[in-house]
Coordinates of C-alpha atoms in Angstrom, one line a residue:
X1 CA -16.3 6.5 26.3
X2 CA -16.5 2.5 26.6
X3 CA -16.5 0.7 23.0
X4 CA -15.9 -2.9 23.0
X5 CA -13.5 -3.8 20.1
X6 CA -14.4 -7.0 17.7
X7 CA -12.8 -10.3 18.5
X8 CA -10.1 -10.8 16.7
X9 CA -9.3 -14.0 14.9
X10 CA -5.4 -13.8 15.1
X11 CA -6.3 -13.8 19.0
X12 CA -2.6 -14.5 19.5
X13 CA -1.5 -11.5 18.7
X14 CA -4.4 -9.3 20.4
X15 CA -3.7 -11.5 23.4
X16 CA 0.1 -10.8 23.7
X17 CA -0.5 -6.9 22.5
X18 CA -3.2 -7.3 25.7
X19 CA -0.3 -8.4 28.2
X20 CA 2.1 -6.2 27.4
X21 CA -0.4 -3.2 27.9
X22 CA -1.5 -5.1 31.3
X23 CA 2.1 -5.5 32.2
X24 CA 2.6 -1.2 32.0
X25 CA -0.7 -0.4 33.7
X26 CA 0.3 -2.9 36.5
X27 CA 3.7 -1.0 36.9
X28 CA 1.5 2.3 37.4
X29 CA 1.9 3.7 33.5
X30 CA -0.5 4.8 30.9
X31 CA -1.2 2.0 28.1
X32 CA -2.9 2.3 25.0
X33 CA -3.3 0.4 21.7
X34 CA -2.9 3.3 19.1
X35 CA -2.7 4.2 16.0
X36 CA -3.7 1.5 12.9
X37 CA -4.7 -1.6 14.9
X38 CA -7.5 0.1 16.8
X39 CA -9.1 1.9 13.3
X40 CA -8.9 -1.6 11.8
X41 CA -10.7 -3.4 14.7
X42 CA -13.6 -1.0 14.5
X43 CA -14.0 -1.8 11.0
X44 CA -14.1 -5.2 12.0
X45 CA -10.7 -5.9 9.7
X46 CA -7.6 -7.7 11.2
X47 CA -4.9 -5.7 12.1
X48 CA -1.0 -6.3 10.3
X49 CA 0.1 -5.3 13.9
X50 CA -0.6 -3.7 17.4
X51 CA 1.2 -0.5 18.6
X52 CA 0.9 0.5 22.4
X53 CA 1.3 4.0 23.4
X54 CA 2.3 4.8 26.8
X55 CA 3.7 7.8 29.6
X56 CA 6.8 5.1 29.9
X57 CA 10.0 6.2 29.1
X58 CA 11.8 3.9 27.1
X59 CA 14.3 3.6 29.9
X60 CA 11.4 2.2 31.4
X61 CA 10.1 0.3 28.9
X62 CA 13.2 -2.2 28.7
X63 CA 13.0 -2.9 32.2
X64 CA 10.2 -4.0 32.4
X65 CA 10.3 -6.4 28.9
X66 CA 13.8 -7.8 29.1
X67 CA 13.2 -9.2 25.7
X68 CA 13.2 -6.3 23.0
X69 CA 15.0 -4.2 20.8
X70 CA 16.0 -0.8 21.0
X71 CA 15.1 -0.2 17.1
X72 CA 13.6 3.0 17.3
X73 CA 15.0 4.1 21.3
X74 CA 16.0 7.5 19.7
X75 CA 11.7 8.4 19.0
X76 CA 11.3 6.2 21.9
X77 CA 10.0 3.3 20.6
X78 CA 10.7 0.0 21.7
X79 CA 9.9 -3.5 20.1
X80 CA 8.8 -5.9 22.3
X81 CA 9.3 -9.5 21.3
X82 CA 6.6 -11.9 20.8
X83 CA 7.1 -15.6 21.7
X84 CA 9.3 -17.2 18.7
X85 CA 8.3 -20.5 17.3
X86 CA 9.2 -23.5 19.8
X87 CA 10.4 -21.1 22.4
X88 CA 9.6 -20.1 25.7
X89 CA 8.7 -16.2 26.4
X90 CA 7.0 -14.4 29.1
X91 CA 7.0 -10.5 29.3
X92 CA 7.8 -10.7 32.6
X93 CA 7.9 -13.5 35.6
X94 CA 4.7 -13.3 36.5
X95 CA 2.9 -11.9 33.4
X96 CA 1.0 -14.0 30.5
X97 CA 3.3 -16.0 28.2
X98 CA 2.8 -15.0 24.7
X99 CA 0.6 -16.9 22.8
X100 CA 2.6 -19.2 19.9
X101 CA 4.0 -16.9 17.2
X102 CA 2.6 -13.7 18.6
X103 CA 3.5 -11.4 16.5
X104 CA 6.4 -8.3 18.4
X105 CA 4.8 -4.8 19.6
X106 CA 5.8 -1.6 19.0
X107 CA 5.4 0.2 22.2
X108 CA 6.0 4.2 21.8
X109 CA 6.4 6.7 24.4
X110 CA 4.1 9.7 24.2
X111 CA 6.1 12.2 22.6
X112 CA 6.2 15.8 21.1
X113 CA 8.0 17.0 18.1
X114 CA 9.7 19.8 16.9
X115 CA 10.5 21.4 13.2
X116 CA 11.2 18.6 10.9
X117 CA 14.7 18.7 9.5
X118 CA 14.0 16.9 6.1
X119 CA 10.4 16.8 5.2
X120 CA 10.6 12.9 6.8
X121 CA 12.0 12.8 10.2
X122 CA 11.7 15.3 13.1
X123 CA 14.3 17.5 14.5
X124 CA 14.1 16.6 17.9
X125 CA 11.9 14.7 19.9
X126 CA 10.4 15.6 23.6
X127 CA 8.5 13.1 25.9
X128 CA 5.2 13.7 27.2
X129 CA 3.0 12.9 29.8
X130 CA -0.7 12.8 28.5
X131 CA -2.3 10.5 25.7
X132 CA -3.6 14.0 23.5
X133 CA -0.3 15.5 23.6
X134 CA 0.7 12.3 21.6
X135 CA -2.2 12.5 19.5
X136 CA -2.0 15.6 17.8
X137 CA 1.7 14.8 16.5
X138 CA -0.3 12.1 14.6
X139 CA -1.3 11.9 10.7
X140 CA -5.0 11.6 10.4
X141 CA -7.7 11.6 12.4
X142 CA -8.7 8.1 11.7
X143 CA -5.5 7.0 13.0
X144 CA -5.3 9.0 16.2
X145 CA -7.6 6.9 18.0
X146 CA -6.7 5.4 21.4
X147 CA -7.6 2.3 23.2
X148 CA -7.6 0.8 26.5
X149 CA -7.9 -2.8 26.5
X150 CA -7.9 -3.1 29.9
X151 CA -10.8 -0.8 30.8
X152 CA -12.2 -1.2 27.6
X153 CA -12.4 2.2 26.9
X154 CA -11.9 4.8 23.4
X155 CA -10.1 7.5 23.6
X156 CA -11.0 10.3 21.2
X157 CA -9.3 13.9 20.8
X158 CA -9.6 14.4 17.3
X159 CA -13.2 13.3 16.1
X160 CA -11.8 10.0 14.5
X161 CA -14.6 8.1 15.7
X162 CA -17.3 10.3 13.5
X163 CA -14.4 10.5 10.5
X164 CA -14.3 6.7 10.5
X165 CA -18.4 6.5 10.6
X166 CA -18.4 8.9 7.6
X167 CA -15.5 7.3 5.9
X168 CA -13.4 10.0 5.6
X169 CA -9.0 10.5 5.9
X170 CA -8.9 14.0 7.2
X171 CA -5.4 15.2 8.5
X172 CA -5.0 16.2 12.2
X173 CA -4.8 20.1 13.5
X174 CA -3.7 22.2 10.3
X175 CA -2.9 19.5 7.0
X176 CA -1.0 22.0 5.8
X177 CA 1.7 21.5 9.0
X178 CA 0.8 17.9 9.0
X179 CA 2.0 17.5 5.3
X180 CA 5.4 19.8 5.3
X181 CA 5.8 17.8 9.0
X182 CA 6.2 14.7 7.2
X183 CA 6.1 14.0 3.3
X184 CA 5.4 10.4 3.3
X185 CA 1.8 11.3 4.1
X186 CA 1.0 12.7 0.9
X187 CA 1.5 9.1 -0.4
X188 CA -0.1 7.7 2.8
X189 CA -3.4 9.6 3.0
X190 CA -4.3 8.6 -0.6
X191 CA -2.8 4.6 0.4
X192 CA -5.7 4.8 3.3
X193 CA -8.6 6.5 0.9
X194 CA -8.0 3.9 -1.7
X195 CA -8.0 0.8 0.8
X196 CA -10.8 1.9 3.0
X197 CA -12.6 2.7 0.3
X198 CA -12.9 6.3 1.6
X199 CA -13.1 9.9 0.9
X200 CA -10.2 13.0 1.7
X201 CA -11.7 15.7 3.1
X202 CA -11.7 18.8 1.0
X203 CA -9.1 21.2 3.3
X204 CA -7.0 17.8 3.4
X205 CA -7.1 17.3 -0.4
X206 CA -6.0 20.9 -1.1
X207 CA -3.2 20.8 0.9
X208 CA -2.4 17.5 -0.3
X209 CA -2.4 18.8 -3.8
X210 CA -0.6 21.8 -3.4
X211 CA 2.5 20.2 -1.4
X212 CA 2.7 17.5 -4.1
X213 CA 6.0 18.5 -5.7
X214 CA 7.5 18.0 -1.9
X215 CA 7.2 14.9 -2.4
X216 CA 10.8 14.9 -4.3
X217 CA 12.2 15.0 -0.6
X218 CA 11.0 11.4 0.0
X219 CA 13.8 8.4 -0.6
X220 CA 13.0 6.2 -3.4
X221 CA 13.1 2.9 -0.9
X222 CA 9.8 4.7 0.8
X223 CA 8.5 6.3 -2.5
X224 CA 8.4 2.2 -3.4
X225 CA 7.1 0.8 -0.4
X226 CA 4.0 3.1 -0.4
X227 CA 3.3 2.4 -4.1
X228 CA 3.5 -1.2 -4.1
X229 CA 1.5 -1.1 -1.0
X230 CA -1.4 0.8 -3.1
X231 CA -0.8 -2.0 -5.7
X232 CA -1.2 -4.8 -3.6
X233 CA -3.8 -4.1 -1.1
X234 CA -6.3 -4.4 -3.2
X235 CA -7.8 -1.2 -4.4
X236 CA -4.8 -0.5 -6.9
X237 CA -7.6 1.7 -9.6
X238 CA -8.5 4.2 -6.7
X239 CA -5.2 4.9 -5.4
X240 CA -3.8 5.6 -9.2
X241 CA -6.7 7.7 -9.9
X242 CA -6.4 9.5 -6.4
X243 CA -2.4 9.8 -7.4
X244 CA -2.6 11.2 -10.7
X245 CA -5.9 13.7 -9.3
X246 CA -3.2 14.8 -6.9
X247 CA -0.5 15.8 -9.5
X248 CA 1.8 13.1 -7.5
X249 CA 1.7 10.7 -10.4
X250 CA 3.2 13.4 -12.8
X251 CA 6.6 13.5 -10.4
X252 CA 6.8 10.1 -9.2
X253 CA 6.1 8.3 -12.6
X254 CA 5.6 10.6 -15.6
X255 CA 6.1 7.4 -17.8
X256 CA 2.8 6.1 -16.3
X257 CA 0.8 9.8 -16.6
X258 CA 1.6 10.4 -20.4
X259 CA -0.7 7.4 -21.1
X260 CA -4.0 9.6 -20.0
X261 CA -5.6 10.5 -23.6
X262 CA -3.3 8.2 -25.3
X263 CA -5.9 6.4 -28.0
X264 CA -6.1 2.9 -28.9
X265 CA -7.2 1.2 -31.3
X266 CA -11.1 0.7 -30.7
X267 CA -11.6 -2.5 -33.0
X268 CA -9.0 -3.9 -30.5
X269 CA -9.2 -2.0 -27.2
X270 CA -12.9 -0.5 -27.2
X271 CA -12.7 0.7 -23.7
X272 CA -10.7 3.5 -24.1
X273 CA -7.2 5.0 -24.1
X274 CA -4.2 4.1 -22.6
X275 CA -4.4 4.9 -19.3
X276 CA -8.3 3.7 -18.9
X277 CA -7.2 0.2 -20.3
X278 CA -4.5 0.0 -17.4
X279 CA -6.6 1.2 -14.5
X280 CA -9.2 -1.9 -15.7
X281 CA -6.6 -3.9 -15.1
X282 CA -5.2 -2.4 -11.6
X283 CA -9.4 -3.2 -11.1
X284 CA -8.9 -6.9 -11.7
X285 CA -5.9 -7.1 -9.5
X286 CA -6.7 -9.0 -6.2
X287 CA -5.3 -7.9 -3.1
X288 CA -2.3 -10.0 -1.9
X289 CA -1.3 -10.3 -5.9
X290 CA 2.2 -9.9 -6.0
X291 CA 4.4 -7.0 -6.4
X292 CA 6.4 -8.2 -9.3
X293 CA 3.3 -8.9 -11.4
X294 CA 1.4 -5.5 -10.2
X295 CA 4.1 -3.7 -11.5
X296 CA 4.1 -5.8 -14.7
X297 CA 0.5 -4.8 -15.2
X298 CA 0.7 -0.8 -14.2
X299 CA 4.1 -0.8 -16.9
X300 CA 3.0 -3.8 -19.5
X301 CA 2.0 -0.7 -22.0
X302 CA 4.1 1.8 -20.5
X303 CA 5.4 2.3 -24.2
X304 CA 2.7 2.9 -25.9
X305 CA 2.9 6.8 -25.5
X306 CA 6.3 7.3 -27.2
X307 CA 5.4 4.7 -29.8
X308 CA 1.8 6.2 -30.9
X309 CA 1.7 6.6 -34.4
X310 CA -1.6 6.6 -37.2
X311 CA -1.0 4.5 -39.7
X312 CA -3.7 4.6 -42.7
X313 CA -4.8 1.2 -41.5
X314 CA -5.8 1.9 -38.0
X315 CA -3.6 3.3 -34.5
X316 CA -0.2 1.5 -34.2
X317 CA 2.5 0.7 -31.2
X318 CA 5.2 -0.6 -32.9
X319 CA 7.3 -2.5 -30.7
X320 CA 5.7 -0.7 -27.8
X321 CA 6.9 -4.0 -25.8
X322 CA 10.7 -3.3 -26.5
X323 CA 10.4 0.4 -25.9
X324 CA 8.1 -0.2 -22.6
X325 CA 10.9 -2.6 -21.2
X326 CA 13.8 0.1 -21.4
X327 CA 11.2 2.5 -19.6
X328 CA 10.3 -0.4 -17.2
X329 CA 14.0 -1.1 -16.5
X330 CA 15.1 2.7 -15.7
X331 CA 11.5 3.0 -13.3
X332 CA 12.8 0.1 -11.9
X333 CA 16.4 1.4 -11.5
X334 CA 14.4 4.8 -10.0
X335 CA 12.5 3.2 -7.4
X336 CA 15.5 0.9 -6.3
X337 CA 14.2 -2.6 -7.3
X338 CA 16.5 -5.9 -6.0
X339 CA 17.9 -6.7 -9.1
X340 CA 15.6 -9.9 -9.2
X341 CA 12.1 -8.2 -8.7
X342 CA 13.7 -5.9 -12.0
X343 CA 14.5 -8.4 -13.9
X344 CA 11.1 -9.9 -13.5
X345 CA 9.3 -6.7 -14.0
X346 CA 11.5 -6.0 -17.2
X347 CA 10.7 -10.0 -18.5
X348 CA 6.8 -9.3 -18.2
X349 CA 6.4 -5.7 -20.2
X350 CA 8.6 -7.1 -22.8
X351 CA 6.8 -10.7 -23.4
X352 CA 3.2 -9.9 -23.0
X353 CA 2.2 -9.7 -26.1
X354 CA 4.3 -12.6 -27.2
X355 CA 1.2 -15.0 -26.3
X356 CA -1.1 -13.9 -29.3
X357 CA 2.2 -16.2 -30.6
X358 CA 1.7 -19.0 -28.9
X359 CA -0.8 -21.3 -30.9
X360 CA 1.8 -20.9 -34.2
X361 CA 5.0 -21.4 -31.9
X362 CA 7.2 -24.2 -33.1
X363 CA 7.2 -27.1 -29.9
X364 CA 10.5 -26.3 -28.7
X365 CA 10.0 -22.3 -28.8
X366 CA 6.8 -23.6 -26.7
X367 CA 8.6 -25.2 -24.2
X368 CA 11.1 -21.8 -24.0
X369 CA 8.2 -19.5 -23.4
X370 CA 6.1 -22.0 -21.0
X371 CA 9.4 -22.3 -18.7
X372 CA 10.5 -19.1 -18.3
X373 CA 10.9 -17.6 -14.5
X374 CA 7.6 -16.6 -13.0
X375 CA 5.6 -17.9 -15.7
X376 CA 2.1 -17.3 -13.9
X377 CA 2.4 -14.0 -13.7
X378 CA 3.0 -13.6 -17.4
X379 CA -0.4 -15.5 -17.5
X380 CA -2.0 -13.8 -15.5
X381 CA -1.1 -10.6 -17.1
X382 CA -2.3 -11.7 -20.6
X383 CA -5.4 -13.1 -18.7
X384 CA -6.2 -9.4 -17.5
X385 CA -4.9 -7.8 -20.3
X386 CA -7.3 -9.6 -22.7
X387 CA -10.2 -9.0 -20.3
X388 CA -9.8 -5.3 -20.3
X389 CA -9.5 -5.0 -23.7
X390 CA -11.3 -6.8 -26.8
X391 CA -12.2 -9.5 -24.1
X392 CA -11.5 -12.9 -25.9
X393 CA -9.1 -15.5 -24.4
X394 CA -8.5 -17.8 -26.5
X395 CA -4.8 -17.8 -26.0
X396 CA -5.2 -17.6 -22.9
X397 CA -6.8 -20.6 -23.3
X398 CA -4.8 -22.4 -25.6
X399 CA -1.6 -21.4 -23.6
X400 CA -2.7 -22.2 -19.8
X401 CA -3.5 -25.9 -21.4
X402 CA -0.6 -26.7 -22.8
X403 CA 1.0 -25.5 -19.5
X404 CA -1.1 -28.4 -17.6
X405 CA -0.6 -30.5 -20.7
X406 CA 2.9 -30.8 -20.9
X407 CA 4.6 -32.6 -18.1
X408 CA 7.2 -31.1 -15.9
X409 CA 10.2 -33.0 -17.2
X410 CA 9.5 -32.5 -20.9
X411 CA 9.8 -28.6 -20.1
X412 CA 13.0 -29.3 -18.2
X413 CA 14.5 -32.1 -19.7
X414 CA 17.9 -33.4 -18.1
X415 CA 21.1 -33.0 -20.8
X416 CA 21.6 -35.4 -23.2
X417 CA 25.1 -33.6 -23.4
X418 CA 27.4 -31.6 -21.8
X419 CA 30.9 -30.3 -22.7
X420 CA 33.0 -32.8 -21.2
X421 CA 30.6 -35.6 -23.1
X422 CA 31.5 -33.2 -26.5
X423 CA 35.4 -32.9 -25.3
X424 CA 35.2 -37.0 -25.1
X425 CA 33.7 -36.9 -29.0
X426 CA 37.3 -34.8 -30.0
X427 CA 36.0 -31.2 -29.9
X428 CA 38.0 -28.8 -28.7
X429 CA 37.1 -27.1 -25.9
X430 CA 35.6 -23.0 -27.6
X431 CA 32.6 -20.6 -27.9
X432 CA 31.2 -23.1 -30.5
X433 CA 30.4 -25.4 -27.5
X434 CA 27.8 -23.3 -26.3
X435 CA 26.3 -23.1 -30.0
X436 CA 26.4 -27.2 -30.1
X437 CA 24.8 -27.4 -27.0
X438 CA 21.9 -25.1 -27.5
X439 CA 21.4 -27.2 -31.0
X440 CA 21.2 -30.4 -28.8
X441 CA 18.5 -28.8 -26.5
X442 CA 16.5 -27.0 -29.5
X443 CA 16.3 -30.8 -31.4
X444 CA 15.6 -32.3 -27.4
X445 CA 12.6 -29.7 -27.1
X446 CA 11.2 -30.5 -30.3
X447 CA 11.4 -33.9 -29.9
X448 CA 13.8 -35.5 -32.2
X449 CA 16.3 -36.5 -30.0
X450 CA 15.8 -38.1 -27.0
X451 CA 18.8 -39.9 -25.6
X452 CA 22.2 -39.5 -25.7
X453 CA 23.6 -41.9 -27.8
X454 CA 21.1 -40.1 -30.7
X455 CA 22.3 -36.9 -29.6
X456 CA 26.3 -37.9 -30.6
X457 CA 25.3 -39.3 -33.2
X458 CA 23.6 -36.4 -34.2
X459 CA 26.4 -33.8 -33.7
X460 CA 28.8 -35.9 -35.2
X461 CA 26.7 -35.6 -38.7
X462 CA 25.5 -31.4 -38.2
X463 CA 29.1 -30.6 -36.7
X464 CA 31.6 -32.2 -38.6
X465 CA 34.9 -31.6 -36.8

């Protein structure tokens, strides 16, 4: 069945994926683009990467691209290298040179599996010789598709053409086998239903719902990848409404599911509880927003539940920030977080409701808050946050222009002392140092002292020695 794919923009890298397919037909293999890339050109989207299937044994495969890496050699797959930046690179003598910063291509041998040891990675893995063989050890239908850019032709063994046309993720062969096969794509099929905007087909959902607790078996590196995936692609609302549907969201962040029915307070938040006021927010994330700050916004009331009280006033939270950055801190710990990305996560549940502050803050505590790491986010998060809620931003206001109002160096001052300067006055060297110092900086912030001579001056008649 011919079907001419769209033209891509990143032509680079359909150009070099192109070759290396050529390059295999020419030696008398079967070449395919597979999996991902050919779903996304039919829905006219750009694909991250390009994936060739082919009857080459990996063996095979090296000899013919002498530039490569034998990453995944043990489930035959090869990574052929694109052309790197300022560097000559052909696949082969006589073949097309890759295009500038053509992206590498994963080229997999047809293969067979059997049992799978661990719910992630199969037991063994057998070669095969024809293109459906391959296909039905696949995930979903929409991502068993095969192309030939050489003849121009679709292949189609498992009705992932009319499943694409109708929208819908639908597992390959029994779901039931496909989920206990391979865990991850519990998380997966409910990644692709929220970015493509589609549907999971009923026998699919079942068995997705019913293996759910299986997802345990799963490392916490790839429990976190798929997740901030789903927050940063750009449909964040449908895949947490699809995860906690799916009982996942119970297992994987119970923090995050004991918000559903939570109540807020409705002269404040009139759009709901808890968990309605979050996925508002997930709404207003763009796709491409970062993972740090996506994570801010799914936690920033993560505290909330275990803080819930009725006072006679109205509902209260009290210090729901404090208590939502200990939760954020141990689902950081839990999902493996670089100590950085943590830290920031931890810094934005804990200060975002420090802005409704801001207008009375004192110039120097100002400063502080306006210069902390990864400020943006925090404003963007109060942005959203007020949005979502009672929908006025006037601190928002007020706090993005004196951000664009205060200049660079005022925020970050250079010293107007340092030890060695407080050593040279007759101190002696101690822990109040750090206290003198931080004194300096406070009066530097706020504008009373601005050069050094002041600033000895000024210690010599606050810190008598």
């Amino acid at each position: 069945m011919a079907a001419s794919l769209p033209t891509d923009p990143q032509a680079g890298d359909l150009a070099f994926a192109r070759a290396v397919a050529a390059r295999l037909q020419e030696a008398g293999f079967q070449a395919y683009f597979a999996g991902g890339c050919v779903r996304d050109r039919l829905m006219h989207r750009v694909p991250s990467d390009y994936d060739v299937a082919t009857d080459a044994t990996p063996p095979e495969v090296m000899k013919l691209f002498p530039r490569h890496s034998a990453v995944g050699a043990q489930f035959g797959v090869i990574l052929v290298h694109g052309r790197e930046a300022g560097a000559e690179n052909t696949i082969h003598p006589d073949a097309v040179s890759a295009p500038p910063a053509a992206r590498d291509v994963a080229v997999a041998t047809f293969r067979t599996e059997s049992s799978y040891r661990d719910g992630r990675h199969p037991a063994g893995v057998r070669y095969a010789r024809r293109p459906e063989e391959d296909v039905a050890r696949r995930d979903f239908t929409v991502n068993g598709l095969l192309y030939d850019p050489i003849a121009d032709q679709l292949l189609d063994f498992v009705g992932g053409r009319e499943d694409l046309a109708r929208r819908v993720i639908r597992a390959i062969g029994d779901p039931v086998e496909r989920f206990a096969e391979d865990r991850l794509r519990l998380l997966r099929a409910i990644r692709f239903a929220a970015r493509l905007e589609f549907t999971i087909e009923p026998a699919t959902w079942r068995a997705l719902q019913a293996a759910a607790p299986a997802i345990r078996a799963i490392s916490a590196e790839r429990v976190r990848d798929e997740l901030t995936k789903m927050l940063t692609e750009g449909r964040a609302r449908r895949a947490f409404e699809l995860l906690a549907d799916s009982g996942l969201l119970e297992i994987l962040l119970p923090e995050v599911a004991r918000m559903r029915g939570v109540e807020q307070p409705p002269q404040f938040h009139p759009e709901g509880d808890v968990w309605t006021h979050t996925l508002m927010m997930l709404e207003g994330l763009p796709a491409g927003a970062s993972a740090t700050l996506a994570l801010g916004v799914l936690l920033h009331d993560v505290g909330k539940p275990p803080t819930f009280r009725r006072a006679p006033d109205r509902i209260r939270f009290d210090r729901h920030a404090e208590a939502g950055a200990a939760l954020a801190r141990e689902i950081a710990r839990r999902l493996v977080l670089s100590g950085a990305d943590s830290e920031r996560v931890v810094a934005l549940v804990a200060g975002h409701m420090r802005f409704m502050d801001a207008p009375r803050m004192r110039p120097a505590t100002l400063k502080r808050f306006l210069r902390q790491p990864g400020f943006d986010d925090h404003l963007e998060l109060h942005r959203l946050d007020c949005r979502m809620s009672h929908g006025g931003l006037e601190t928002y206001e007020f706090t993005r222009a004196a951000r664009a109002r205060i200049p660079a160096e005022e925020l970050h001052p250079p010293r107007l002392l340092t030890g060695r300067d407080l050593i040279a006055l007759g101190y002696a060297p101690g822990p109040r140092f750090k206290e003198i110092l931080r004194a300096v900086e406070e009066a530097q912030l706020e504008g009373t002292l601005t050069a050094p001579a002041a600033a000895r001056e000024w210690v010599r008649q606050h810190w008598p020695e």
